[in-house]
Structure formats: C-alpha cells, structure tokens
Amino acid sequence: MHRHLRAGVERVFSRLKSFTGLDRVRARKKNNVETHVVLSAVALVAASLTAQRQNKPGLIRSPSRLI
C-alpha cells in the first residue's frame, strides 16, 4: 500500500525539481530556501489547476507545456 504513495510523492518531487528549479536552489539561508520550496509547490499546484480547468488533464504531468 505504501509503495503507491511513495511513488506518487517521488513523482511530485521530480516535477518540482524539473519544472520549478529546485534542483539548483541558490539561496543560502534556511528561510529563503523554505520560501523557494513553498512558492515552487504553489506554482506546480497552479499549473495543475490550470490544466484541469482547460480540460487538458494530460498537461498536469507536463506543466511547462501550459505556458
């Protein structure tokens, strides 16, 4: 049961890294890194909601094609 949950979490982390640039965070302070992570998550959720509202559910997995 937990494998599916973990796989989903890993996919979200992968999308956060590739789409929002979390693989190359340049902030040094903890607060700045936390802000960057939260804003990246908000951007990913906004892209997913945009794809859903445009009736393009396939673009939820590739949010860069929405822009």
PDB file of N, CA, C and O in Angstrom:
ATOM      1  N   MET A   1       0.824  -1.190   0.000  1.00  0.00           N
ATOM      2  CA  MET A   1       0.000   0.000   0.000  1.00  0.00           C
ATOM      3  C   MET A   1       0.869   1.254   0.000  1.00  0.00           C
ATOM      4  O   MET A   1       0.559   2.218  -0.672  1.00  0.00           O
ATOM      5  N   HIS A   2       1.953   1.244   0.722  1.00  0.00           N
ATOM      6  CA  HIS A   2       2.782   2.432   0.828  1.00  0.00           C
ATOM      7  C   HIS A   2       3.631   2.672  -0.422  1.00  0.00           C
ATOM      8  O   HIS A   2       4.106   3.778  -0.631  1.00  0.00           O
ATOM      9  N   ARG A   3       3.813   1.650  -1.239  1.00  0.00           N
ATOM     10  CA  ARG A   3       4.611   1.832  -2.454  1.00  0.00           C
ATOM     11  C   ARG A   3       3.966   2.831  -3.397  1.00  0.00           C
ATOM     12  O   ARG A   3       4.650   3.643  -3.999  1.00  0.00           O
ATOM     13  N   HIS A   4       2.664   2.757  -3.541  1.00  0.00           N
ATOM     14  CA  HIS A   4       1.963   3.680  -4.433  1.00  0.00           C
ATOM     15  C   HIS A   4       2.050   5.108  -3.917  1.00  0.00           C
ATOM     16  O   HIS A   4       2.221   6.046  -4.692  1.00  0.00           O
ATOM     17  N   LEU A   5       1.924   5.256  -2.617  1.00  0.00           N
ATOM     18  CA  LEU A   5       2.025   6.578  -2.013  1.00  0.00           C
ATOM     19  C   LEU A   5       3.424   7.140  -2.202  1.00  0.00           C
ATOM     20  O   LEU A   5       3.599   8.292  -2.596  1.00  0.00           O
ATOM     21  N   ARG A   6       4.426   6.318  -1.950  1.00  0.00           N
ATOM     22  CA  ARG A   6       5.804   6.773  -2.108  1.00  0.00           C
ATOM     23  C   ARG A   6       6.107   7.106  -3.562  1.00  0.00           C
ATOM     24  O   ARG A   6       6.789   8.096  -3.851  1.00  0.00           O
ATOM     25  N   ALA A   7       5.609   6.315  -4.482  1.00  0.00           N
ATOM     26  CA  ALA A   7       5.835   6.586  -5.901  1.00  0.00           C
ATOM     27  C   ALA A   7       5.217   7.923  -6.292  1.00  0.00           C
ATOM     28  O   ALA A   7       5.812   8.699  -7.043  1.00  0.00           O
ATOM     29  N   GLY A   8       4.049   8.214  -5.760  1.00  0.00           N
ATOM     30  CA  GLY A   8       3.405   9.493  -6.049  1.00  0.00           C
ATOM     31  C   GLY A   8       4.187  10.665  -5.492  1.00  0.00           C
ATOM     32  O   GLY A   8       4.352  11.695  -6.151  1.00  0.00           O
ATOM     33  N   VAL A   9       4.691  10.508  -4.290  1.00  0.00           N
ATOM     34  CA  VAL A   9       5.488  11.569  -3.671  1.00  0.00           C
ATOM     35  C   VAL A   9       6.770  11.797  -4.459  1.00  0.00           C
ATOM     36  O   VAL A   9       7.175  12.933  -4.710  1.00  0.00           O
ATOM     37  N   GLU A  10       7.409  10.725  -4.885  1.00  0.00           N
ATOM     38  CA  GLU A  10       8.640  10.848  -5.677  1.00  0.00           C
ATOM     39  C   GLU A  10       8.369  11.542  -7.009  1.00  0.00           C
ATOM     40  O   GLU A  10       9.190  12.319  -7.490  1.00  0.00           O
ATOM     41  N   ARG A  11       7.222  11.277  -7.617  1.00  0.00           N
ATOM     42  CA  ARG A  11       6.876  11.951  -8.873  1.00  0.00           C
ATOM     43  C   ARG A  11       6.692  13.448  -8.658  1.00  0.00           C
ATOM     44  O   ARG A  11       7.126  14.261  -9.473  1.00  0.00           O
ATOM     45  N   VAL A  12       6.049  13.807  -7.554  1.00  0.00           N
ATOM     46  CA  VAL A  12       5.859  15.232  -7.245  1.00  0.00           C
ATOM     47  C   VAL A  12       7.203  15.904  -7.027  1.00  0.00           C
ATOM     48  O   VAL A  12       7.460  16.997  -7.553  1.00  0.00           O
ATOM     49  N   PHE A  13       8.091  15.271  -6.277  1.00  0.00           N
ATOM     50  CA  PHE A  13       9.422  15.850  -6.065  1.00  0.00           C
ATOM     51  C   PHE A  13      10.172  15.990  -7.378  1.00  0.00           C
ATOM     52  O   PHE A  13      10.855  16.982  -7.619  1.00  0.00           O
ATOM     53  N   SER A  14      10.040  15.008  -8.246  1.00  0.00           N
ATOM     54  CA  SER A  14      10.709  15.077  -9.544  1.00  0.00           C
ATOM     55  C   SER A  14      10.181  16.247 -10.371  1.00  0.00           C
ATOM     56  O   SER A  14      10.951  16.982 -10.997  1.00  0.00           O
ATOM     57  N   ARG A  15       8.866  16.428 -10.365  1.00  0.00           N
ATOM     58  CA  ARG A  15       8.290  17.554 -11.108  1.00  0.00           C
ATOM     59  C   ARG A  15       8.686  18.888 -10.497  1.00  0.00           C
ATOM     60  O   ARG A  15       8.929  19.860 -11.211  1.00  0.00           O
ATOM     61  N   LEU A  16       8.745  18.943  -9.178  1.00  0.00           N
ATOM     62  CA  LEU A  16       9.183  20.178  -8.525  1.00  0.00           C
ATOM     63  C   LEU A  16      10.610  20.513  -8.921  1.00  0.00           C
ATOM     64  O   LEU A  16      10.941  21.671  -9.186  1.00  0.00           O
ATOM     65  N   LYS A  17      11.461  19.499  -8.974  1.00  0.00           N
ATOM     66  CA  LYS A  17      12.856  19.742  -9.340  1.00  0.00           C
ATOM     67  C   LYS A  17      12.981  20.193 -10.786  1.00  0.00           C
ATOM     68  O   LYS A  17      13.697  21.137 -11.097  1.00  0.00           O
ATOM     69  N   SER A  18      12.298  19.518 -11.674  1.00  0.00           N
ATOM     70  CA  SER A  18      12.482  19.826 -13.099  1.00  0.00           C
ATOM     71  C   SER A  18      11.723  21.083 -13.526  1.00  0.00           C
ATOM     72  O   SER A  18      12.249  21.892 -14.286  1.00  0.00           O
ATOM     73  N   PHE A  19      10.504  21.266 -13.043  1.00  0.00           N
ATOM     74  CA  PHE A  19       9.680  22.382 -13.512  1.00  0.00           C
ATOM     75  C   PHE A  19      10.007  23.693 -12.817  1.00  0.00           C
ATOM     76  O   PHE A  19      10.030  24.745 -13.442  1.00  0.00           O
ATOM     77  N   THR A  20      10.289  23.652 -11.537  1.00  0.00           N
ATOM     78  CA  THR A  20      10.438  24.897 -10.791  1.00  0.00           C
ATOM     79  C   THR A  20      11.865  25.218 -10.384  1.00  0.00           C
ATOM     80  O   THR A  20      12.102  26.217  -9.736  1.00  0.00           O
ATOM     81  N   GLY A  21      12.808  24.381 -10.734  1.00  0.00           N
ATOM     82  CA  GLY A  21      14.199  24.696 -10.466  1.00  0.00           C
ATOM     83  C   GLY A  21      14.678  24.369  -9.067  1.00  0.00           C
ATOM     84  O   GLY A  21      15.642  24.963  -8.591  1.00  0.00           O
ATOM     85  N   LEU A  22      14.047  23.430  -8.410  1.00  0.00           N
ATOM     86  CA  LEU A  22      14.507  23.072  -7.074  1.00  0.00           C
ATOM     87  C   LEU A  22      15.809  22.280  -7.101  1.00  0.00           C
ATOM     88  O   LEU A  22      16.423  22.073  -6.073  1.00  0.00           O
ATOM     89  N   ASP A  23      16.236  21.846  -8.263  1.00  0.00           N
ATOM     90  CA  ASP A  23      17.490  21.111  -8.332  1.00  0.00           C
ATOM     91  C   ASP A  23      18.692  22.050  -8.259  1.00  0.00           C
ATOM     92  O   ASP A  23      19.817  21.610  -8.060  1.00  0.00           O
ATOM     93  N   ARG A  24      18.462  23.331  -8.384  1.00  0.00           N
ATOM     94  CA  ARG A  24      19.571  24.292  -8.337  1.00  0.00           C
ATOM     95  C   ARG A  24      19.210  25.527  -7.495  1.00  0.00           C
ATOM     96  O   ARG A  24      19.300  26.663  -7.949  1.00  0.00           O
ATOM     97  N   VAL A  25      18.834  25.290  -6.267  1.00  0.00           N
ATOM     98  CA  VAL A  25      18.498  26.378  -5.351  1.00  0.00           C
ATOM     99  C   VAL A  25      19.772  27.138  -5.000  1.00  0.00           C
ATOM    100  O   VAL A  25      20.774  26.549  -4.620  1.00  0.00           O
ATOM    101  N   ARG A  26      19.734  28.429  -5.138  1.00  0.00           N
ATOM    102  CA  ARG A  26      20.919  29.247  -4.877  1.00  0.00           C
ATOM    103  C   ARG A  26      20.816  30.055  -3.598  1.00  0.00           C
ATOM    104  O   ARG A  26      21.696  30.833  -3.288  1.00  0.00           O
ATOM    105  N   ALA A  27      19.746  29.870  -2.887  1.00  0.00           N
ATOM    106  CA  ALA A  27      19.576  30.576  -1.616  1.00  0.00           C
ATOM    107  C   ALA A  27      20.475  29.930  -0.560  1.00  0.00           C
ATOM    108  O   ALA A  27      20.742  28.740  -0.600  1.00  0.00           O
ATOM    109  N   ARG A  28      20.916  30.734   0.376  1.00  0.00           N
ATOM    110  CA  ARG A  28      21.814  30.229   1.413  1.00  0.00           C
ATOM    111  C   ARG A  28      21.139  30.115   2.765  1.00  0.00           C
ATOM    112  O   ARG A  28      21.457  29.237   3.539  1.00  0.00           O
ATOM    113  N   LYS A  29      20.242  30.998   3.060  1.00  0.00           N
ATOM    114  CA  LYS A  29      19.586  30.975   4.368  1.00  0.00           C
ATOM    115  C   LYS A  29      18.403  30.020   4.343  1.00  0.00           C
ATOM    116  O   LYS A  29      17.735  29.845   3.324  1.00  0.00           O
ATOM    117  N   LYS A  30      18.139  29.433   5.499  1.00  0.00           N
ATOM    118  CA  LYS A  30      17.059  28.451   5.606  1.00  0.00           C
ATOM    119  C   LYS A  30      15.705  29.054   5.236  1.00  0.00           C
ATOM    120  O   LYS A  30      14.913  28.431   4.532  1.00  0.00           O
ATOM    121  N   ASN A  31      15.427  30.262   5.692  1.00  0.00           N
ATOM    122  CA  ASN A  31      14.138  30.898   5.397  1.00  0.00           C
ATOM    123  C   ASN A  31      13.964  31.115   3.901  1.00  0.00           C
ATOM    124  O   ASN A  31      12.866  30.947   3.360  1.00  0.00           O
ATOM    125  N   ASN A  32      15.037  31.494   3.209  1.00  0.00           N
ATOM    126  CA  ASN A  32      14.948  31.717   1.770  1.00  0.00           C
ATOM    127  C   ASN A  32      14.716  30.409   1.013  1.00  0.00           C
ATOM    128  O   ASN A  32      13.964  30.375   0.033  1.00  0.00           O
ATOM    129  N   VAL A  33      15.351  29.340   1.469  1.00  0.00           N
ATOM    130  CA  VAL A  33      15.139  28.038   0.834  1.00  0.00           C
ATOM    131  C   VAL A  33      13.708  27.572   1.068  1.00  0.00           C
ATOM    132  O   VAL A  33      13.053  27.075   0.144  1.00  0.00           O
ATOM    133  N   GLU A  34      13.205  27.741   2.285  1.00  0.00           N
ATOM    134  CA  GLU A  34      11.825  27.356   2.577  1.00  0.00           C
ATOM    135  C   GLU A  34      10.841  28.145   1.720  1.00  0.00           C
ATOM    136  O   GLU A  34       9.877  27.585   1.193  1.00  0.00           O
ATOM    137  N   THR A  35      11.089  29.430   1.555  1.00  0.00           N
ATOM    138  CA  THR A  35      10.229  30.260   0.711  1.00  0.00           C
ATOM    139  C   THR A  35      10.254  29.771  -0.730  1.00  0.00           C
ATOM    140  O   THR A  35       9.209  29.678  -1.386  1.00  0.00           O
ATOM    141  N   HIS A  36      11.423  29.432  -1.222  1.00  0.00           N
ATOM    142  CA  HIS A  36      11.559  28.941  -2.597  1.00  0.00           C
ATOM    143  C   HIS A  36      10.799  27.624  -2.783  1.00  0.00           C
ATOM    144  O   HIS A  36      10.109  27.438  -3.790  1.00  0.00           O
ATOM    145  N   VAL A  37      10.883  26.729  -1.815  1.00  0.00           N
ATOM    146  CA  VAL A  37      10.189  25.441  -1.906  1.00  0.00           C
ATOM    147  C   VAL A  37       8.677  25.643  -1.888  1.00  0.00           C
ATOM    148  O   VAL A  37       7.953  25.046  -2.688  1.00  0.00           O
ATOM    149  N   VAL A  38       8.194  26.492  -0.995  1.00  0.00           N
ATOM    150  CA  VAL A  38       6.749  26.730  -0.898  1.00  0.00           C
ATOM    151  C   VAL A  38       6.220  27.382  -2.173  1.00  0.00           C
ATOM    152  O   VAL A  38       5.187  26.979  -2.712  1.00  0.00           O
ATOM    153  N   LEU A  39       6.930  28.375  -2.683  1.00  0.00           N
ATOM    154  CA  LEU A  39       6.479  29.025  -3.913  1.00  0.00           C
ATOM    155  C   LEU A  39       6.530  28.066  -5.108  1.00  0.00           C
ATOM    156  O   LEU A  39       5.678  28.137  -5.996  1.00  0.00           O
ATOM    157  N   SER A  40       7.491  27.173  -5.118  1.00  0.00           N
ATOM    158  CA  SER A  40       7.566  26.167  -6.181  1.00  0.00           C
ATOM    159  C   SER A  40       6.370  25.225  -6.113  1.00  0.00           C
ATOM    160  O   SER A  40       5.795  24.870  -7.152  1.00  0.00           O
ATOM    161  N   ALA A  41       6.002  24.821  -4.910  1.00  0.00           N
ATOM    162  CA  ALA A  41       4.837  23.951  -4.758  1.00  0.00           C
ATOM    163  C   ALA A  41       3.562  24.665  -5.183  1.00  0.00           C
ATOM    164  O   ALA A  41       2.701  24.075  -5.849  1.00  0.00           O
ATOM    165  N   VAL A  42       3.436  25.930  -4.843  1.00  0.00           N
ATOM    166  CA  VAL A  42       2.265  26.711  -5.260  1.00  0.00           C
ATOM    167  C   VAL A  42       2.212  26.821  -6.783  1.00  0.00           C
ATOM    168  O   VAL A  42       1.145  26.690  -7.394  1.00  0.00           O
ATOM    169  N   ALA A  43       3.357  27.028  -7.410  1.00  0.00           N
ATOM    170  CA  ALA A  43       3.404  27.119  -8.876  1.00  0.00           C
ATOM    171  C   ALA A  43       2.983  25.808  -9.521  1.00  0.00           C
ATOM    172  O   ALA A  43       2.253  25.796 -10.528  1.00  0.00           O
ATOM    173  N   LEU A  44       3.406  24.687  -8.951  1.00  0.00           N
ATOM    174  CA  LEU A  44       3.032  23.389  -9.504  1.00  0.00           C
ATOM    175  C   LEU A  44       1.534  23.136  -9.339  1.00  0.00           C
ATOM    176  O   LEU A  44       0.883  22.651 -10.270  1.00  0.00           O
ATOM    177  N   VAL A  45       0.977  23.496  -8.203  1.00  0.00           N
ATOM    178  CA  VAL A  45      -0.461  23.331  -7.986  1.00  0.00           C
ATOM    179  C   VAL A  45      -1.246  24.251  -8.922  1.00  0.00           C
ATOM    180  O   VAL A  45      -2.256  23.849  -9.504  1.00  0.00           O
ATOM    181  N   ALA A  46      -0.776  25.479  -9.101  1.00  0.00           N
ATOM    182  CA  ALA A  46      -1.464  26.409 -10.010  1.00  0.00           C
ATOM    183  C   ALA A  46      -1.439  25.888 -11.443  1.00  0.00           C
ATOM    184  O   ALA A  46      -2.437  25.981 -12.169  1.00  0.00           O
ATOM    185  N   ALA A  47      -0.316  25.333 -11.860  1.00  0.00           N
ATOM    186  CA  ALA A  47      -0.228  24.771 -13.215  1.00  0.00           C
ATOM    187  C   ALA A  47      -1.162  23.576 -13.362  1.00  0.00           C
ATOM    188  O   ALA A  47      -1.819  23.418 -14.402  1.00  0.00           O
ATOM    189  N   SER A  48      -1.257  22.753 -12.332  1.00  0.00           N
ATOM    190  CA  SER A  48      -2.160  21.599 -12.379  1.00  0.00           C
ATOM    191  C   SER A  48      -3.620  22.040 -12.442  1.00  0.00           C
ATOM    192  O   SER A  48      -4.416  21.484 -13.200  1.00  0.00           O
ATOM    193  N   LEU A  49      -3.974  23.043 -11.653  1.00  0.00           N
ATOM    194  CA  LEU A  49      -5.350  23.552 -11.685  1.00  0.00           C
ATOM    195  C   LEU A  49      -5.679  24.195 -13.030  1.00  0.00           C
ATOM    196  O   LEU A  49      -6.786  24.054 -13.549  1.00  0.00           O
ATOM    197  N   THR A  50      -4.716  24.880 -13.610  1.00  0.00           N
ATOM    198  CA  THR A  50      -4.925  25.483 -14.924  1.00  0.00           C
ATOM    199  C   THR A  50      -5.170  24.414 -15.971  1.00  0.00           C
ATOM    200  O   THR A  50      -6.078  24.536 -16.808  1.00  0.00           O
ATOM    201  N   ALA A  51      -4.398  23.364 -15.959  1.00  0.00           N
ATOM    202  CA  ALA A  51      -4.597  22.260 -16.901  1.00  0.00           C
ATOM    203  C   ALA A  51      -5.959  21.617 -16.698  1.00  0.00           C
ATOM    204  O   ALA A  51      -6.641  21.282 -17.681  1.00  0.00           O
ATOM    205  N   GLN A  52      -6.345  21.442 -15.458  1.00  0.00           N
ATOM    206  CA  GLN A  52      -7.643  20.835 -15.168  1.00  0.00           C
ATOM    207  C   GLN A  52      -8.783  21.724 -15.662  1.00  0.00           C
ATOM    208  O   GLN A  52      -9.737  21.239 -16.254  1.00  0.00           O
ATOM    209  N   ARG A  53      -8.673  23.020 -15.456  1.00  0.00           N
ATOM    210  CA  ARG A  53      -9.751  23.933 -15.868  1.00  0.00           C
ATOM    211  C   ARG A  53      -9.824  24.107 -17.374  1.00  0.00           C
ATOM    212  O   ARG A  53     -10.878  24.438 -17.912  1.00  0.00           O
ATOM    213  N   GLN A  54      -8.725  23.890 -18.080  1.00  0.00           N
ATOM    214  CA  GLN A  54      -8.719  23.978 -19.539  1.00  0.00           C
ATOM    215  C   GLN A  54      -9.080  22.647 -20.184  1.00  0.00           C
ATOM    216  O   GLN A  54      -8.967  22.496 -21.399  1.00  0.00           O
ATOM    217  N   ASN A  55      -9.512  21.691 -19.372  1.00  0.00           N
ATOM    218  CA  ASN A  55      -9.872  20.350 -19.846  1.00  0.00           C
ATOM    219  C   ASN A  55      -8.730  19.693 -20.604  1.00  0.00           C
ATOM    220  O   ASN A  55      -8.931  19.066 -21.640  1.00  0.00           O
ATOM    221  N   LYS A  56      -7.529  19.844 -20.094  1.00  0.00           N
ATOM    222  CA  LYS A  56      -6.342  19.205 -20.661  1.00  0.00           C
ATOM    223  C   LYS A  56      -5.625  18.441 -19.548  1.00  0.00           C
ATOM    224  O   LYS A  56      -4.543  18.822 -19.114  1.00  0.00           O
ATOM    225  N   PRO A  57      -6.221  17.353 -19.074  1.00  0.00           N
ATOM    226  CA  PRO A  57      -5.633  16.644 -17.934  1.00  0.00           C
ATOM    227  C   PRO A  57      -4.263  16.052 -18.229  1.00  0.00           C
ATOM    228  O   PRO A  57      -3.484  15.819 -17.318  1.00  0.00           O
ATOM    229  N   GLY A  58      -3.934  15.826 -19.473  1.00  0.00           N
ATOM    230  CA  GLY A  58      -2.615  15.306 -19.813  1.00  0.00           C
ATOM    231  C   GLY A  58      -1.502  16.298 -19.538  1.00  0.00           C
ATOM    232  O   GLY A  58      -0.347  15.918 -19.353  1.00  0.00           O
ATOM    233  N   LEU A  59      -1.832  17.580 -19.513  1.00  0.00           N
ATOM    234  CA  LEU A  59      -0.818  18.600 -19.268  1.00  0.00           C
ATOM    235  C   LEU A  59      -0.518  18.798 -17.789  1.00  0.00           C
ATOM    236  O   LEU A  59       0.387  19.550 -17.443  1.00  0.00           O
ATOM    237  N   ILE A  60      -1.246  18.113 -16.924  1.00  0.00           N
ATOM    238  CA  ILE A  60      -0.944  18.184 -15.496  1.00  0.00           C
ATOM    239  C   ILE A  60       0.443  17.609 -15.247  1.00  0.00           C
ATOM    240  O   ILE A  60       1.192  18.087 -14.421  1.00  0.00           O
ATOM    241  N   ARG A  61       0.798  16.602 -16.017  1.00  0.00           N
ATOM    242  CA  ARG A  61       2.091  15.957 -15.831  1.00  0.00           C
ATOM    243  C   ARG A  61       3.233  16.702 -16.501  1.00  0.00           C
ATOM    244  O   ARG A  61       4.388  16.417 -16.251  1.00  0.00           O
ATOM    245  N   SER A  62       2.938  17.636 -17.378  1.00  0.00           N
ATOM    246  CA  SER A  62       3.987  18.415 -18.032  1.00  0.00           C
ATOM    247  C   SER A  62       3.584  19.890 -18.029  1.00  0.00           C
ATOM    248  O   SER A  62       3.149  20.416 -19.051  1.00  0.00           O
ATOM    249  N   PRO A  63       3.692  20.543 -16.896  1.00  0.00           N
ATOM    250  CA  PRO A  63       3.182  21.909 -16.774  1.00  0.00           C
ATOM    251  C   PRO A  63       3.920  22.921 -17.633  1.00  0.00           C
ATOM    252  O   PRO A  63       3.381  23.980 -17.921  1.00  0.00           O
ATOM    253  N   SER A  64       5.105  22.615 -18.094  1.00  0.00           N
ATOM    254  CA  SER A  64       5.825  23.586 -18.920  1.00  0.00           C
ATOM    255  C   SER A  64       5.148  23.786 -20.273  1.00  0.00           C
ATOM    256  O   SER A  64       5.338  24.820 -20.915  1.00  0.00           O
ATOM    257  N   ARG A  65       4.318  22.828 -20.719  1.00  0.00           N
ATOM    258  CA  ARG A  65       3.611  22.995 -21.986  1.00  0.00           C
ATOM    259  C   ARG A  65       2.388  23.897 -21.846  1.00  0.00           C
ATOM    260  O   ARG A  65       1.788  24.291 -22.836  1.00  0.00           O
ATOM    261  N   LEU A  66       1.984  24.225 -20.622  1.00  0.00           N
ATOM    262  CA  LEU A  66       0.862  25.128 -20.417  1.00  0.00           C
ATOM    263  C   LEU A  66       1.229  26.570 -20.691  1.00  0.00           C
ATOM    264  O   LEU A  66       0.402  27.389 -21.044  1.00  0.00           O
ATOM    265  N   ILE A  67       2.485  26.886 -20.527  1.00  0.00           N
ATOM    266  CA  ILE A  67       2.928  28.281 -20.618  1.00  0.00           C
ATOM    267  C   ILE A  67       3.134  28.660 -22.065  1.00  0.00           C
ATOM    268  O   ILE A  67       3.541  27.976 -22.891  1.00  0.00           O
TER     269      ILE A  67
END
